[in-house]
Coordinates of C-alpha atoms in Angstrom, one line a residue:
Chain A
M5 CA 26.0 -9.6 -20.2
A6 CA 25.5 -13.3 -19.5
D7 CA 25.6 -12.5 -15.8
Q8 CA 22.9 -9.9 -16.1
Q9 CA 20.7 -12.3 -18.1
Q10 CA 21.3 -14.9 -15.3
D11 CA 20.3 -12.4 -12.7
Q12 CA 17.2 -11.3 -14.6
K13 CA 16.2 -14.9 -15.0
R14 CA 16.7 -15.7 -11.4
M15 CA 14.6 -12.6 -10.4
E16 CA 11.8 -13.7 -12.7
K17 CA 11.9 -17.2 -11.3
T18 CA 11.8 -15.8 -7.8
Q19 CA 8.7 -13.7 -8.6
I20 CA 6.9 -16.6 -10.3
V21 CA 7.6 -18.9 -7.3
Q22 CA 6.4 -16.3 -4.9
L23 CA 3.0 -16.2 -6.7
L24 CA 2.8 -20.0 -6.9
K25 CA 3.5 -20.3 -3.2
D26 CA 0.6 -18.1 -2.4
N27 CA -1.7 -19.8 -4.9
A28 CA -0.6 -22.7 -7.0
R29 CA -3.8 -22.6 -9.1
I30 CA -3.2 -19.1 -10.3
G31 CA -2.5 -20.0 -13.9
N32 CA 0.3 -19.0 -16.2
D33 CA -1.8 -16.3 -18.0
E34 CA -2.4 -14.4 -14.8
I35 CA 1.2 -14.8 -13.7
A36 CA 2.3 -13.3 -17.0
E37 CA -0.2 -10.4 -16.7
R38 CA 0.8 -9.6 -13.1
L39 CA 4.6 -9.7 -13.8
E40 CA 4.5 -8.0 -17.2
M41 CA 5.9 -11.1 -18.9
D42 CA 4.4 -13.2 -21.7
T43 CA 2.7 -16.5 -21.0
Q44 CA 5.1 -18.5 -23.2
Q45 CA 8.0 -17.3 -21.1
V46 CA 6.2 -18.0 -17.8
T47 CA 5.4 -21.5 -19.0
S48 CA 9.0 -22.3 -20.0
L49 CA 10.4 -20.9 -16.8
I50 CA 8.1 -23.0 -14.7
K51 CA 8.9 -26.1 -16.8
E52 CA 12.6 -25.4 -16.3
M53 CA 12.1 -25.1 -12.5
E54 CA 10.2 -28.3 -12.4
E55 CA 13.0 -30.1 -14.4
E56 CA 15.8 -28.7 -12.3
R57 CA 13.7 -29.6 -9.2
T58 CA 13.4 -26.0 -8.0
I59 CA 9.7 -26.7 -7.9
L60 CA 9.3 -30.1 -6.4
G61 CA 5.5 -30.3 -6.4
Y62 CA 2.2 -28.5 -5.7
N63 CA 0.4 -28.9 -2.4
T64 CA -3.1 -28.0 -1.3
L65 CA -3.6 -26.6 2.2
V66 CA -6.7 -28.3 3.7
N67 CA -8.7 -27.8 6.8
E68 CA -9.4 -31.5 7.3
E69 CA -12.0 -31.0 10.0
N70 CA -14.3 -29.6 7.4
L71 CA -14.2 -32.9 5.5
G72 CA -15.1 -34.8 8.7
Q73 CA -11.7 -36.3 8.8
E74 CA -9.6 -36.3 12.0
P75 CA -6.2 -37.5 11.0
V76 CA -3.6 -37.5 13.8
H77 CA -0.5 -35.4 13.4
A78 CA 2.6 -35.6 15.5
I79 CA 5.9 -33.8 15.8
I80 CA 8.6 -36.3 16.7
E81 CA 12.0 -35.2 18.0
V82 CA 14.7 -37.8 17.2
E83 CA 18.2 -38.0 18.6
V84 CA 20.5 -39.7 16.2
A85 CA 24.1 -41.0 16.5
P86 CA 26.0 -39.3 13.7
E87 CA 28.2 -41.4 11.5
R88 CA 31.7 -40.9 10.3
D89 CA 31.1 -40.4 6.6
S90 CA 27.5 -39.5 6.2
G91 CA 26.7 -37.6 9.4
F92 CA 22.9 -37.7 9.8
D93 CA 22.2 -38.3 6.2
R94 CA 21.9 -42.1 6.1
V95 CA 19.4 -42.2 8.9
A96 CA 17.5 -39.2 7.6
R97 CA 17.2 -40.9 4.2
L98 CA 15.8 -44.1 5.8
I99 CA 13.3 -42.1 7.8
S100 CA 12.2 -40.0 4.9
G101 CA 11.2 -43.2 3.0
F102 CA 8.2 -43.8 5.2
P103 CA 5.1 -42.3 3.7
E104 CA 3.8 -41.3 7.2
V105 CA 6.6 -38.8 7.4
R106 CA 5.3 -35.5 5.9
T107 CA 8.3 -33.3 6.8
L108 CA 11.8 -34.1 8.0
H109 CA 14.4 -31.5 9.1
L110 CA 17.8 -31.6 10.7
L111 CA 18.0 -29.1 13.5
S112 CA 20.6 -27.5 15.8
G113 CA 19.9 -27.8 19.5
T114 CA 19.0 -30.5 21.9
Y115 CA 17.9 -33.1 19.4
D116 CA 18.7 -33.7 15.8
L117 CA 15.8 -34.6 13.5
S118 CA 12.4 -33.2 13.6
L119 CA 9.6 -35.2 11.9
E120 CA 6.0 -34.3 11.2
V121 CA 4.1 -37.6 11.0
T122 CA 0.5 -38.1 9.9
G123 CA -1.6 -41.2 10.7
R124 CA -5.3 -42.1 10.7
S125 CA -5.3 -42.8 14.4
L126 CA -3.2 -42.5 17.6
Q127 CA -2.5 -46.2 17.4
E128 CA -1.1 -45.8 13.8
V129 CA 1.3 -43.1 14.8
A130 CA 2.3 -45.0 18.0
F131 CA 2.9 -48.1 16.0
F132 CA 5.1 -46.2 13.5
V133 CA 7.2 -44.9 16.4
A134 CA 7.5 -48.1 18.3
S135 CA 7.9 -50.6 15.5
K136 CA 9.7 -48.6 12.8
L137 CA 11.3 -45.4 13.9
S138 CA 12.8 -46.5 17.2
L139 CA 14.3 -49.6 15.7
I140 CA 16.3 -47.9 13.0
E141 CA 20.0 -48.3 13.7
G142 CA 21.5 -45.0 14.9
V143 CA 18.2 -43.7 16.4
R144 CA 19.0 -43.1 20.1
S145 CA 15.7 -41.7 21.4
T146 CA 12.4 -40.3 20.3
R147 CA 9.9 -37.9 21.8
T148 CA 6.5 -37.7 20.3
H149 CA 4.2 -34.6 20.6
F150 CA 0.7 -35.0 19.2
L151 CA -0.8 -31.9 17.6
L152 CA -3.9 -30.7 19.3
K153 CA -4.9 -27.8 17.1
K154 CA -3.7 -26.0 14.0
Y155 CA -3.6 -22.3 14.0
K156 CA -1.4 -21.4 11.0
E157 CA 0.3 -23.4 8.3
A158 CA 2.4 -22.2 5.3
G159 CA 1.4 -18.6 6.0
F160 CA -2.3 -19.2 6.2
V161 CA -4.3 -19.0 9.4
F162 CA -7.0 -21.6 10.0
H163 CA -9.4 -19.5 12.1
E164 CA -11.7 -17.1 10.4
E165 CA -10.9 -13.4 10.9
E166 CA -13.7 -11.1 11.6
E167 CA -14.6 -9.1 8.5
Y168 CA -14.1 -5.4 9.0
E169 CA -16.0 -3.3 6.6
R170 CA -14.3 -0.2 5.2
L171 CA -16.1 2.6 3.5
K172 CA -17.0 1.7 -0.1
V173 CA -15.8 4.9 -1.5
A174 CA -13.5 7.6 -0.3
P175 CA -11.5 10.4 -1.9
Chain B
M27 CA -38.8 38.3 10.4
N28 CA -36.5 39.2 13.2
D29 CA -35.8 35.6 13.5
S30 CA -34.6 35.1 10.0
K31 CA -32.6 38.4 10.2
S32 CA -30.6 37.1 13.1
H33 CA -29.7 34.0 11.1
R34 CA -28.4 35.9 8.1
N35 CA -24.7 35.6 8.7
R36 CA -24.5 32.5 10.8
I37 CA -21.9 31.0 8.5
A38 CA -18.7 32.9 7.6
D39 CA -18.7 34.2 4.0
H40 CA -15.7 32.4 2.8
I41 CA -17.2 29.1 4.1
S42 CA -20.7 29.6 2.8
S43 CA -19.2 30.5 -0.6
L44 CA -17.3 27.2 -0.8
P45 CA -19.2 24.9 -3.2
R46 CA -20.7 21.9 -1.6
S47 CA -18.9 18.9 -2.9
G48 CA -21.1 17.4 -5.6
I49 CA -19.5 14.1 -5.2
R50 CA -20.9 13.7 -1.7
D51 CA -24.3 12.6 -3.1
F52 CA -22.7 10.0 -5.2
F53 CA -20.6 8.8 -2.3
E54 CA -23.7 8.5 -0.1
L55 CA -25.5 6.6 -2.8
V56 CA -22.6 4.1 -3.1
N57 CA -22.2 3.7 0.6
S58 CA -26.0 2.9 1.0
M59 CA -25.9 0.1 -1.7
D60 CA -25.3 -3.5 -1.0
D61 CA -23.1 -5.9 -3.0
V62 CA -21.2 -3.2 -4.7
V63 CA -17.8 -4.1 -6.1
S64 CA -15.8 -1.0 -5.2
L65 CA -12.9 0.5 -7.0
G66 CA -13.7 3.8 -5.3
I67 CA -11.5 3.5 -2.2
G68 CA -8.7 5.9 -1.6
E69 CA -6.9 3.9 1.1
P70 CA -5.0 0.7 1.2
D71 CA -7.1 -2.5 1.5
F72 CA -4.3 -4.0 3.7
V73 CA -4.8 -3.9 7.4
T74 CA -2.0 -2.1 9.2
P75 CA 0.9 -4.7 9.4
W76 CA 0.7 -6.7 12.6
R77 CA 4.0 -5.5 14.0
I78 CA 2.7 -1.9 13.9
R79 CA -0.6 -2.8 15.5
E80 CA 1.2 -4.8 18.2
A81 CA 3.4 -1.7 18.9
T82 CA 0.2 0.3 19.3
V83 CA -1.1 -2.1 21.8
Y84 CA 2.2 -2.1 23.7
A85 CA 2.1 1.7 23.9
L86 CA -1.3 1.4 25.6
E87 CA -0.1 -1.4 27.9
R88 CA 2.7 0.8 29.1
G89 CA 0.2 3.6 29.7
H90 CA 1.5 5.9 27.1
T91 CA -1.7 7.9 26.8
S92 CA -0.6 11.5 27.5
Y93 CA 0.0 14.5 25.4
T94 CA 3.4 14.7 23.7
S95 CA 5.5 17.7 23.0
N96 CA 3.8 20.0 20.5
L97 CA 6.4 19.1 17.9
G98 CA 5.7 15.4 18.5
L99 CA 7.6 12.6 20.2
R100 CA 11.3 13.2 20.0
T101 CA 12.0 9.6 19.0
L102 CA 9.6 9.8 16.1
R103 CA 11.1 13.1 14.9
E104 CA 14.5 11.4 15.0
E105 CA 13.3 8.4 13.1
V106 CA 11.6 10.7 10.5
C107 CA 14.9 12.7 10.1
R108 CA 16.8 9.4 9.6
Y109 CA 14.3 8.1 7.0
V110 CA 13.8 11.3 5.0
P111 CA 17.4 11.6 3.8
K112 CA 17.4 7.9 2.8
R113 CA 14.3 8.2 0.6
F114 CA 14.4 11.9 -0.4
N115 CA 18.1 12.9 -0.3
V116 CA 17.5 15.9 2.0
Q117 CA 18.4 16.3 5.6
Y118 CA 16.5 17.9 8.5
D119 CA 17.1 18.6 12.1
P120 CA 14.7 16.8 14.4
E121 CA 14.8 19.6 16.9
T122 CA 14.0 22.6 14.7
E123 CA 12.9 21.4 11.3
C124 CA 10.3 18.7 11.8
I125 CA 6.8 18.6 13.2
I126 CA 4.5 15.7 13.7
T127 CA 1.0 16.3 12.5
V128 CA -2.4 14.7 12.3
G129 CA -1.8 13.3 8.8
V130 CA -0.7 15.3 5.8
S131 CA -4.2 16.8 5.8
E132 CA -3.4 18.8 9.0
A133 CA 0.2 19.6 7.7
L134 CA -1.3 21.0 4.5
D135 CA -3.8 23.1 6.4
L136 CA -1.1 24.4 8.8
A137 CA 1.1 25.3 5.8
F138 CA -1.6 27.2 4.0
R139 CA -2.7 29.1 7.0
A140 CA 0.9 29.9 8.1
L141 CA 2.1 31.1 4.7
I142 CA -0.8 32.6 2.7
N143 CA -1.8 36.3 3.1
P144 CA -5.3 37.0 1.9
G145 CA -5.4 37.2 -1.9
E146 CA -2.1 35.5 -2.6
E147 CA -2.1 32.9 -5.3
V148 CA -1.4 29.2 -4.9
I149 CA -0.6 27.1 -8.0
Y150 CA -1.6 23.5 -7.8
H151 CA -2.1 20.8 -10.4
E152 CA -5.4 19.3 -11.4
P153 CA -6.9 16.6 -11.3
C154 CA -5.8 16.4 -7.7
Y155 CA -6.9 15.4 -4.2
V156 CA -10.2 16.9 -3.3
S157 CA -9.1 19.1 -0.5
Y158 CA -6.4 21.3 -2.1
A159 CA -8.6 24.1 -3.6
P160 CA -11.0 24.3 -0.6
S161 CA -8.1 24.4 1.9
I162 CA -6.4 27.2 0.0
T163 CA -9.7 29.1 -0.1
M164 CA -10.3 28.5 3.6
A165 CA -6.9 30.1 4.2
H166 CA -8.0 33.1 2.2
G167 CA -5.7 32.3 -0.7
V168 CA -6.6 32.1 -4.4
P169 CA -6.3 28.6 -5.9
V170 CA -4.9 28.5 -9.4
A171 CA -5.2 25.2 -11.1
V172 CA -2.8 23.9 -13.8
P173 CA -4.1 20.9 -15.6
T174 CA -2.0 17.8 -16.1
K175 CA -2.6 15.8 -19.2
E176 CA -3.0 12.3 -20.3
E177 CA -0.5 12.7 -23.2
N178 CA 2.1 13.5 -20.6
D179 CA 1.1 10.5 -18.5
F180 CA -0.5 13.0 -16.1
S181 CA 2.9 14.5 -15.1
L182 CA 3.2 18.2 -14.7
D183 CA 4.6 20.3 -17.5
P184 CA 6.9 22.9 -16.0
A185 CA 6.0 25.3 -18.9
D186 CA 2.4 25.2 -17.8
V187 CA 3.4 26.2 -14.3
E188 CA 5.6 29.0 -15.5
A189 CA 2.7 30.4 -17.6
A190 CA 0.5 30.4 -14.5
V191 CA 3.0 32.4 -12.3
T192 CA 2.1 36.0 -11.6
P193 CA 3.7 38.5 -9.3
N194 CA 1.1 37.5 -6.8
T195 CA 2.0 33.8 -6.8
K196 CA 3.3 32.6 -3.4
L197 CA 3.1 28.9 -3.4
L198 CA 3.3 25.9 -5.6
V199 CA 1.7 22.6 -4.4
L200 CA 2.9 19.3 -5.8
N201 CA 1.5 15.8 -5.2
F202 CA 3.4 13.1 -7.0
P203 CA 2.8 10.2 -7.3
N204 CA -0.7 11.6 -7.7
N205 CA -4.1 10.9 -6.5
P206 CA -6.2 10.4 -8.7
T207 CA -4.1 9.9 -11.8
G208 CA -1.1 7.9 -10.7
G209 CA 1.1 10.3 -12.6
D210 CA 4.7 11.1 -11.4
L211 CA 7.4 13.7 -11.8
D212 CA 10.7 12.6 -13.3
D213 CA 14.1 14.0 -12.4
E214 CA 14.2 16.4 -15.4
K215 CA 10.8 17.9 -14.5
K216 CA 11.6 18.3 -10.9
K217 CA 14.8 20.2 -11.9
A218 CA 12.8 22.5 -14.2
L219 CA 10.2 23.1 -11.6
A220 CA 12.9 23.9 -9.0
E221 CA 14.4 26.5 -11.3
I222 CA 11.0 28.1 -11.8
A223 CA 10.5 28.2 -8.0
V224 CA 13.8 29.8 -7.4
A225 CA 13.5 32.3 -10.3
N226 CA 10.0 33.4 -9.0
D227 CA 10.7 33.1 -5.3
L228 CA 8.0 30.5 -4.8
I229 CA 7.6 28.3 -1.8
V230 CA 6.9 24.7 -2.7
I231 CA 4.7 22.4 -0.7
T232 CA 5.3 18.8 -1.7
D233 CA 2.8 16.2 -0.6
E234 CA 4.8 13.0 -0.7
I235 CA 2.2 10.7 0.7
Y236 CA 2.4 8.2 -2.2
S237 CA 6.2 8.4 -2.6
E238 CA 6.9 4.8 -1.5
L239 CA 4.4 3.5 -4.0
T240 CA 6.3 4.2 -7.2
Y241 CA 6.9 1.4 -9.6
G242 CA 9.8 2.8 -11.7
A243 CA 12.9 4.7 -10.6
Q244 CA 12.5 6.6 -7.3
T245 CA 13.7 10.2 -7.5
P246 CA 14.6 12.6 -4.7
S247 CA 12.2 15.1 -3.3
I248 CA 12.1 18.5 -5.0
A249 CA 13.5 19.8 -1.7
A250 CA 16.8 18.1 -2.6
Y251 CA 17.3 20.2 -5.8
Q252 CA 19.5 23.3 -6.1
G253 CA 18.2 26.2 -4.1
M254 CA 15.1 24.3 -2.9
R255 CA 15.8 23.1 0.7
D256 CA 15.1 26.5 2.1
R257 CA 11.9 27.1 0.1
T258 CA 10.3 23.7 0.4
L259 CA 7.9 22.0 2.9
L260 CA 8.1 18.3 2.6
L261 CA 4.8 16.7 3.8
H262 CA 4.6 13.0 4.4
G263 CA 2.9 10.4 6.6
F264 CA 2.2 6.8 7.2
S265 CA -1.2 6.3 5.7
K266 CA -0.4 4.9 2.3
A267 CA 3.0 3.3 2.6
H268 CA 2.2 1.6 5.9
A269 CA -1.5 1.2 5.6
M270 CA -2.2 3.4 8.6
T271 CA -4.9 5.8 7.3
G272 CA -7.0 5.6 10.5
Y273 CA -4.0 6.4 12.8
R274 CA -4.0 10.0 11.4
V275 CA -0.4 10.7 11.7
G276 CA 2.1 12.5 9.4
Y277 CA 4.8 15.1 9.4
A278 CA 6.2 18.2 7.9
C279 CA 9.9 18.9 7.3
G280 CA 11.3 22.2 6.2
P281 CA 13.3 25.3 7.1
N282 CA 12.9 26.4 10.7
D283 CA 11.0 29.6 10.0
L284 CA 8.3 27.7 8.1
V285 CA 8.0 24.9 10.6
E286 CA 7.9 27.3 13.4
A287 CA 5.1 29.2 11.8
M288 CA 3.1 26.0 11.4
M289 CA 3.9 25.1 14.9
K290 CA 2.2 28.2 16.2
I291 CA -1.1 27.2 14.7
H292 CA -0.6 23.5 15.6
Q293 CA 0.0 24.2 19.3
Y294 CA -3.1 26.3 19.7
T295 CA -5.4 24.1 17.6
M296 CA -4.3 20.4 17.7
L297 CA -1.7 20.4 20.6
C298 CA -0.2 17.2 19.3
A299 CA -0.9 14.1 17.2
S300 CA -2.2 11.1 19.2
I301 CA 0.7 9.6 21.2
I302 CA -0.5 6.1 20.3
A303 CA -0.3 6.9 16.6
Q304 CA 3.1 8.4 17.1
E305 CA 4.4 5.3 18.8
A306 CA 3.1 3.2 15.9
G307 CA 4.9 5.6 13.5
V308 CA 8.2 4.9 15.3
E309 CA 7.6 1.1 14.8
A310 CA 6.7 1.7 11.1
L311 CA 9.9 3.6 10.4
R312 CA 12.1 1.2 12.4
H313 CA 10.8 -2.1 11.2
G314 CA 8.1 -1.5 8.6
E315 CA 10.2 -1.7 5.4
R316 CA 9.6 -5.3 4.5
D317 CA 5.8 -5.2 5.0
M318 CA 5.8 -2.0 2.9
Q319 CA 7.7 -3.6 0.1
A320 CA 5.4 -6.6 0.1
M321 CA 2.4 -4.3 -0.3
R322 CA 4.1 -2.3 -3.0
D323 CA 4.8 -5.5 -5.0
E324 CA 1.2 -6.5 -4.7
Y325 CA 0.0 -3.1 -5.8
R326 CA 2.4 -3.2 -8.8
Q327 CA 0.9 -6.6 -9.9
R328 CA -2.6 -5.3 -9.5
R329 CA -1.7 -2.2 -11.6
N330 CA -0.5 -4.4 -14.4
V331 CA -3.7 -6.5 -14.4
I332 CA -6.1 -3.6 -14.1
T333 CA -4.4 -1.5 -16.8
N334 CA -4.5 -4.5 -19.2
R335 CA -8.1 -5.3 -18.5
L336 CA -9.4 -1.7 -18.8
N337 CA -7.7 -1.5 -22.2
E338 CA -9.2 -4.8 -23.2
A339 CA -12.6 -3.5 -22.2
G340 CA -12.1 -0.6 -24.6
L341 CA -11.2 2.2 -22.2
I342 CA -7.9 3.9 -22.9
C343 CA -5.7 3.6 -19.9
R344 CA -2.1 4.4 -19.4
K345 CA 0.0 2.4 -17.0
P346 CA 0.6 4.8 -14.1
A347 CA 4.0 5.3 -12.5
G348 CA 2.8 5.3 -8.9
A349 CA 0.1 5.4 -6.2
F350 CA -2.7 2.9 -6.4
Y351 CA -5.0 4.5 -9.0
V352 CA -5.6 4.2 -12.7
F353 CA -7.3 7.0 -14.5
P354 CA -8.9 5.6 -17.7
R355 CA -10.5 7.8 -20.4
I356 CA -14.2 7.1 -20.9
T357 CA -15.0 9.7 -23.6
E358 CA -15.4 6.9 -26.2
T359 CA -18.5 5.8 -24.4
G360 CA -20.1 9.2 -25.1
L361 CA -20.9 9.6 -21.4
S362 CA -19.7 12.3 -19.1
S363 CA -17.6 11.1 -16.1
E364 CA -20.5 11.4 -13.7
E365 CA -23.0 9.7 -16.0
F366 CA -20.5 6.9 -16.6
A367 CA -20.0 6.4 -12.8
R368 CA -23.7 6.6 -12.1
Q369 CA -24.8 4.2 -14.8
L370 CA -22.0 1.7 -14.0
L371 CA -23.1 1.8 -10.4
E372 CA -26.8 1.3 -11.2
K373 CA -26.4 -1.3 -14.0
K374 CA -23.4 -3.3 -12.8
K375 CA -23.0 -2.3 -9.2
V376 CA -19.4 -1.3 -9.7
A377 CA -18.2 1.9 -7.9
V378 CA -15.6 4.2 -9.5
V379 CA -15.1 7.9 -8.9
P380 CA -15.9 10.4 -11.6
G381 CA -12.8 12.3 -12.6
T382 CA -14.6 15.6 -12.0
A383 CA -14.5 14.9 -8.3
F384 CA -10.9 15.9 -8.6
G385 CA -11.5 19.1 -10.5
N386 CA -12.9 20.1 -13.8
S387 CA -9.9 18.9 -15.7
G388 CA -10.9 15.3 -14.6
E389 CA -13.9 15.4 -17.0
G390 CA -13.6 12.5 -19.5
Y391 CA -12.0 10.2 -16.9
V392 CA -12.9 8.0 -13.9
R393 CA -10.6 7.0 -11.1
C394 CA -10.3 3.3 -10.4
S395 CA -8.5 2.4 -7.2
Y396 CA -6.6 -0.9 -7.2
A397 CA -6.3 -0.9 -3.5
T398 CA -8.6 -3.9 -3.4
S399 CA -8.1 -7.6 -3.8
M400 CA -7.3 -9.2 -7.2
E401 CA -10.6 -11.1 -7.1
E402 CA -12.5 -7.9 -6.7
I403 CA -10.5 -6.2 -9.5
N404 CA -11.2 -9.1 -11.8
E405 CA -14.9 -9.1 -11.0
A406 CA -15.1 -5.4 -11.5
M407 CA -13.3 -5.7 -14.8
D408 CA -15.7 -8.3 -16.1
R409 CA -18.6 -6.1 -15.2
I410 CA -17.0 -3.0 -16.8
Q411 CA -16.3 -4.9 -19.9
D412 CA -20.0 -5.9 -20.1
F413 CA -21.1 -2.4 -19.4
V414 CA -18.9 -0.8 -22.1
H415 CA -20.0 -3.4 -24.7
E416 CA -23.6 -2.9 -23.9
L417 CA -23.2 0.9 -24.5
A418 CA -21.5 0.4 -27.9

């Protein structure tokens, strides 16, 4: 019985999160209506997920060009010497402390850490790599790739798709 | 005088006696207006999933642009005969019991023409898809409508079917989940209908086009019930589940003698379904499940929202079991279905389809399709709410 309740709750949380991932501004009333739940329940499940850090935060996906901003984004591949007790974790924690670092993953393959870094200019990113990242003990090498154009992020495409008009009414 | 005489019988009697669809004027009016929020569309608003479109392009790149066998691509028939048992609990042989058609529409036409002798009766339920009665008439059959009712959630009452059976009844046509009501048939009703079919030696044609879009428990096809496999034609396609309406591809599965009879007509009239569409169908059956589930989840949420909002607006609307339509009752407004639809269009620029487009028993209802974005649904619901309040 308890197991079933747990499963049910997990399923409800999954459905709520799915809706929030598509649109974090959707509102608890609409979530409740779509999922045939009551608003109170949705509110308390979201609160629970925030407290247990299932939901870490809410982001907005922005096409910065439209704001006249041209921030510089770079993907940086980092090779790290693993350590006896902590593996890559100590270095990863250090790196994740820098606000410039937007995402940080440990990967399998030819290098270890992958960072996405944002700065206001090329110089700013270059300065971060040369004077911060490379100097961290355990960082063996870095390779920086500047992003030229964004096509898709978090499931959303940046280019406008041509509108195709269907019939307005059909049997 | 001579001139007019020579024109007298230009059109065949059974065609000229077919009533012109009254709904066509309404549709033309809607399609000519700008800024209409439409709940009138009987097809998915999703574009065909990219992997299927990509497979279509790949077929072209490889130069697959020929005819196929009359029965359809062997690979597609094999995929169909792998999929059908999984979803419908009934097995068919891809060599002898499956034919690929140009949508369920062609399959239905083939079945009617292959099976009906002039004057034989065909029972179908109403409200229903617009083409059933005319297709039966064009095949020289006699359409016999059995109404489905709101109090039964627009499911079909087997007793009503039994009452309509005569010694002259040859076929029973089923379409659940249903366009336009969203009604469905549960296991118990399918069992009862199967017994009626067996007892009265009826052939059942089941149009399963909305079968993937069910929001409760999925039941087997009626073909899977006792004594039914040999007397059922299972018609299905890709249009609704995989958002492939424009591809025009579907299939029929059934006992060899029925499929073979359909095949005779198909080979002389259609030859085969488009090879490009058939290749896309293979991709849909092999890898289309996840995209289909995502679309179904979205439809389910829209259904929940549109049903609530219609009831809030003061129209009585049951939560349908399947398809992507709701069929709210509009009798409280004092308007007929057609008046309601016309006035709503003129005053609020919202398009819905009058229930009477789907047969006389659709009077008192309108069909709202939720195969449109949540934003459009919400906008339409705001306008309908205003409209209903202004009438009161």
